[in-house]
Amino acid sequence: MNFLFCIFLLYVTHKTVESHAHYEVKEAENLFRRLFKLRRVEQLAAVKRIRSLDSEEKQKKMIMTAAEKIFSMLQNNRIILETAGFVPGVSSFPEDEDIRDALSNLLENTALIGDIILRLPEISQSLLSSHNNWVILLSWSLQFANQTDLLDQQTVTLIDLVSQEMNFTARSDNYINPYKYSYRSEKEQEENEIKPLKPKKKNKTKDSRRGPRLSSRGNGEL
């Protein structure tokens, strides 16, 4: 009986520890999702600042600098995740903090470059066309991000739009880049606000004072 009781006690203890560990991982995943959303707000604000720069040359420099860092991060974190054997959609949320950081960095940077591509498509796609290795890495990271179950719906939509914009996936019949056209309307509105108001032209009509006037009728009669 004592032996059976010990076995039972070990079983219960194991289940308790296992349950506690599962709870901690689930809490870590929920925190991961919340922090990801907050980070996305910061990233979007940064992209909007790039878009508001007053010259295309400045925008190009900023995007080039950002892209170099982003794709370096994507490559480094891809190596970490693949080495750890993490498979999106298959592997459970990682318990190891280093793997979590790699996962977070990869998803955040994938979404960030997606924001840049959609909101500044002409500049970003021109840049990507001269860096084929970046295009290949972008295609991989978009697929990776799409296979995880860690993104909010807004980011899932973003990933889908970027994939279509880059022609990684077939474009739907009604595909449109909504950020591209909203940017144009914003710029037009800004330009209209900047234009100085033209002074009103003075009315050059003759004086219409009341009273009798000489008539041109007849022989100079009044």
mmCIF file with all atom_site columns, N, CA, C and O in Angstrom, residues 48 51 118-121 176-190:
data_model
loop_
_atom_site.group_PDB
_atom_site.id
_atom_site.type_symbol
_atom_site.label_atom_id
_atom_site.label_alt_id
_atom_site.label_comp_id
_atom_site.label_asym_id
_atom_site.label_entity_id
_atom_site.label_seq_id
_atom_site.pdbx_PDB_ins_code
_atom_site.Cartn_x
_atom_site.Cartn_y
_atom_site.Cartn_z
_atom_site.occupancy
_atom_site.B_iso_or_equiv
_atom_site.pdbx_formal_charge
_atom_site.auth_seq_id
_atom_site.auth_comp_id
_atom_site.auth_asym_id
_atom_site.auth_atom_id
_atom_site.pdbx_PDB_model_num
ATOM 1  N N  . LYS A 1 48  ? 4.903  56.309 -40.346 1.00 0.00 ? 48  LYS A N  1
ATOM 2  C CA . LYS A 1 48  ? 4.180  57.532 -40.717 1.00 0.00 ? 48  LYS A CA 1
ATOM 3  C C  . LYS A 1 48  ? 5.098  58.751 -40.676 1.00 0.00 ? 48  LYS A C  1
ATOM 4  O O  . LYS A 1 48  ? 4.954  59.684 -41.471 1.00 0.00 ? 48  LYS A O  1
ATOM 5  N N  . ARG A 1 51  ? 7.019  58.721 -43.830 1.00 0.00 ? 51  ARG A N  1
ATOM 6  C CA . ARG A 1 51  ? 6.151  59.124 -44.935 1.00 0.00 ? 51  ARG A CA 1
ATOM 7  C C  . ARG A 1 51  ? 5.896  60.625 -44.946 1.00 0.00 ? 51  ARG A C  1
ATOM 8  O O  . ARG A 1 51  ? 5.617  61.207 -45.990 1.00 0.00 ? 51  ARG A O  1
ATOM 9  N N  . LEU A 1 118 ? 3.811  48.801 -47.976 1.00 0.00 ? 118 LEU A N  1
ATOM 10 C CA . LEU A 1 118 ? 2.455  49.217 -48.333 1.00 0.00 ? 118 LEU A CA 1
ATOM 11 C C  . LEU A 1 118 ? 2.281  50.736 -48.319 1.00 0.00 ? 118 LEU A C  1
ATOM 12 O O  . LEU A 1 118 ? 1.562  51.286 -49.161 1.00 0.00 ? 118 LEU A O  1
ATOM 13 N N  . ARG A 1 119 ? 2.943  51.406 -47.405 1.00 0.00 ? 119 ARG A N  1
ATOM 14 C CA . ARG A 1 119 ? 2.746  52.852 -47.275 1.00 0.00 ? 119 ARG A CA 1
ATOM 15 C C  . ARG A 1 119 ? 3.702  53.671 -48.139 1.00 0.00 ? 119 ARG A C  1
ATOM 16 O O  . ARG A 1 119 ? 3.451  54.833 -48.395 1.00 0.00 ? 119 ARG A O  1
ATOM 17 N N  . LEU A 1 120 ? 4.799  53.064 -48.562 1.00 0.00 ? 120 LEU A N  1
ATOM 18 C CA . LEU A 1 120 ? 5.728  53.740 -49.472 1.00 0.00 ? 120 LEU A CA 1
ATOM 19 C C  . LEU A 1 120 ? 6.131  52.748 -50.566 1.00 0.00 ? 120 LEU A C  1
ATOM 20 O O  . LEU A 1 120 ? 7.298  52.365 -50.677 1.00 0.00 ? 120 LEU A O  1
ATOM 21 N N  . PRO A 1 121 ? 5.180  52.294 -51.365 1.00 0.00 ? 121 PRO A N  1
ATOM 22 C CA . PRO A 1 121 ? 5.417  51.192 -52.303 1.00 0.00 ? 121 PRO A CA 1
ATOM 23 C C  . PRO A 1 121 ? 6.435  51.484 -53.407 1.00 0.00 ? 121 PRO A C  1
ATOM 24 O O  . PRO A 1 121 ? 7.240  50.619 -53.743 1.00 0.00 ? 121 PRO A O  1
ATOM 25 N N  . ILE A 1 176 ? -6.467 45.927 -53.904 1.00 0.00 ? 176 ILE A N  1
ATOM 26 C CA . ILE A 1 176 ? -6.029 47.321 -53.937 1.00 0.00 ? 176 ILE A CA 1
ATOM 27 C C  . ILE A 1 176 ? -5.179 47.571 -52.698 1.00 0.00 ? 176 ILE A C  1
ATOM 28 O O  . ILE A 1 176 ? -5.418 46.973 -51.644 1.00 0.00 ? 176 ILE A O  1
ATOM 29 N N  . ASN A 1 177 ? -4.157 48.376 -52.859 1.00 0.00 ? 177 ASN A N  1
ATOM 30 C CA . ASN A 1 177 ? -3.334 48.766 -51.716 1.00 0.00 ? 177 ASN A CA 1
ATOM 31 C C  . ASN A 1 177 ? -3.981 50.003 -51.090 1.00 0.00 ? 177 ASN A C  1
ATOM 32 O O  . ASN A 1 177 ? -3.798 51.110 -51.580 1.00 0.00 ? 177 ASN A O  1
ATOM 33 N N  . PRO A 1 178 ? -4.741 49.847 -50.033 1.00 0.00 ? 178 PRO A N  1
ATOM 34 C CA . PRO A 1 178 ? -5.481 50.985 -49.473 1.00 0.00 ? 178 PRO A CA 1
ATOM 35 C C  . PRO A 1 178 ? -4.581 52.072 -48.915 1.00 0.00 ? 178 PRO A C  1
ATOM 36 O O  . PRO A 1 178 ? -4.949 53.249 -48.912 1.00 0.00 ? 178 PRO A O  1
ATOM 37 N N  . TYR A 1 179 ? -3.399 51.713 -48.452 1.00 0.00 ? 179 TYR A N  1
ATOM 38 C CA . TYR A 1 179 ? -2.495 52.694 -47.848 1.00 0.00 ? 179 TYR A CA 1
ATOM 39 C C  . TYR A 1 179 ? -1.870 53.599 -48.896 1.00 0.00 ? 179 TYR A C  1
ATOM 40 O O  . TYR A 1 179 ? -1.573 54.759 -48.645 1.00 0.00 ? 179 TYR A O  1
ATOM 41 N N  . LYS A 1 180 ? -1.676 53.071 -50.095 1.00 0.00 ? 180 LYS A N  1
ATOM 42 C CA . LYS A 1 180 ? -1.093 53.849 -51.179 1.00 0.00 ? 180 LYS A CA 1
ATOM 43 C C  . LYS A 1 180 ? -2.007 55.004 -51.552 1.00 0.00 ? 180 LYS A C  1
ATOM 44 O O  . LYS A 1 180 ? -1.576 56.146 -51.692 1.00 0.00 ? 180 LYS A O  1
ATOM 45 N N  . TYR A 1 181 ? -3.289 54.729 -51.695 1.00 0.00 ? 181 TYR A N  1
ATOM 46 C CA . TYR A 1 181 ? -4.229 55.758 -52.124 1.00 0.00 ? 181 TYR A CA 1
ATOM 47 C C  . TYR A 1 181 ? -4.601 56.695 -50.987 1.00 0.00 ? 181 TYR A C  1
ATOM 48 O O  . TYR A 1 181 ? -4.849 57.873 -51.221 1.00 0.00 ? 181 TYR A O  1
ATOM 49 N N  . SER A 1 182 ? -4.599 56.194 -49.775 1.00 0.00 ? 182 SER A N  1
ATOM 50 C CA . SER A 1 182 ? -4.860 57.087 -48.648 1.00 0.00 ? 182 SER A CA 1
ATOM 51 C C  . SER A 1 182 ? -3.711 58.075 -48.498 1.00 0.00 ? 182 SER A C  1
ATOM 52 O O  . SER A 1 182 ? -3.898 59.226 -48.131 1.00 0.00 ? 182 SER A O  1
ATOM 53 N N  . TYR A 1 183 ? -2.478 57.617 -48.830 1.00 0.00 ? 183 TYR A N  1
ATOM 54 C CA . TYR A 1 183 ? -1.311 58.499 -48.765 1.00 0.00 ? 183 TYR A CA 1
ATOM 55 C C  . TYR A 1 183 ? -1.431 59.620 -49.776 1.00 0.00 ? 183 TYR A C  1
ATOM 56 O O  . TYR A 1 183 ? -1.151 60.781 -49.495 1.00 0.00 ? 183 TYR A O  1
ATOM 57 N N  . ARG A 1 184 ? -1.881 59.277 -50.996 1.00 0.00 ? 184 ARG A N  1
ATOM 58 C CA . ARG A 1 184 ? -2.043 60.302 -52.023 1.00 0.00 ? 184 ARG A CA 1
ATOM 59 C C  . ARG A 1 184 ? -3.054 61.352 -51.596 1.00 0.00 ? 184 ARG A C  1
ATOM 60 O O  . ARG A 1 184 ? -2.843 62.549 -51.784 1.00 0.00 ? 184 ARG A O  1
ATOM 61 N N  . SER A 1 185 ? -4.161 60.910 -51.040 1.00 0.00 ? 185 SER A N  1
ATOM 62 C CA . SER A 1 185 ? -5.191 61.858 -50.628 1.00 0.00 ? 185 SER A CA 1
ATOM 63 C C  . SER A 1 185 ? -4.683 62.740 -49.485 1.00 0.00 ? 185 SER A C  1
ATOM 64 O O  . SER A 1 185 ? -4.993 63.921 -49.415 1.00 0.00 ? 185 SER A O  1
ATOM 65 N N  . GLU A 1 186 ? -3.879 62.164 -48.594 1.00 0.00 ? 186 GLU A N  1
ATOM 66 C CA . GLU A 1 186 ? -3.287 62.942 -47.496 1.00 0.00 ? 186 GLU A CA 1
ATOM 67 C C  . GLU A 1 186 ? -2.362 64.019 -48.048 1.00 0.00 ? 186 GLU A C  1
ATOM 68 O O  . GLU A 1 186 ? -2.380 65.162 -47.603 1.00 0.00 ? 186 GLU A O  1
ATOM 69 N N  . LYS A 1 187 ? -1.517 63.627 -49.028 1.00 0.00 ? 187 LYS A N  1
ATOM 70 C CA . LYS A 1 187 ? -0.575 64.586 -49.618 1.00 0.00 ? 187 LYS A CA 1
ATOM 71 C C  . LYS A 1 187 ? -1.313 65.702 -50.335 1.00 0.00 ? 187 LYS A C  1
ATOM 72 O O  . LYS A 1 187 ? -0.936 66.872 -50.248 1.00 0.00 ? 187 LYS A O  1
ATOM 73 N N  . GLU A 1 188 ? -2.365 65.347 -51.059 1.00 0.00 ? 188 GLU A N  1
ATOM 74 C CA . GLU A 1 188 ? -3.147 66.365 -51.764 1.00 0.00 ? 188 GLU A CA 1
ATOM 75 C C  . GLU A 1 188 ? -3.781 67.333 -50.777 1.00 0.00 ? 188 GLU A C  1
ATOM 76 O O  . GLU A 1 188 ? -3.813 68.541 -51.003 1.00 0.00 ? 188 GLU A O  1
ATOM 77 N N  . GLN A 1 189 ? -4.269 66.799 -49.671 1.00 0.00 ? 189 GLN A N  1
ATOM 78 C CA . GLN A 1 189 ? -4.868 67.653 -48.652 1.00 0.00 ? 189 GLN A CA 1
ATOM 79 C C  . GLN A 1 189 ? -3.829 68.594 -48.046 1.00 0.00 ? 189 GLN A C  1
ATOM 80 O O  . GLN A 1 189 ? -4.093 69.780 -47.850 1.00 0.00 ? 189 GLN A O  1
ATOM 81 N N  . GLU A 1 190 ? -2.621 68.072 -47.788 1.00 0.00 ? 190 GLU A N  1
ATOM 82 C CA . GLU A 1 190 ? -1.552 68.896 -47.232 1.00 0.00 ? 190 GLU A CA 1
ATOM 83 C C  . GLU A 1 190 ? -1.167 70.009 -48.202 1.00 0.00 ? 190 GLU A C  1
ATOM 84 O O  . GLU A 1 190 ? -0.970 71.152 -47.815 1.00 0.00 ? 190 GLU A O  1
#
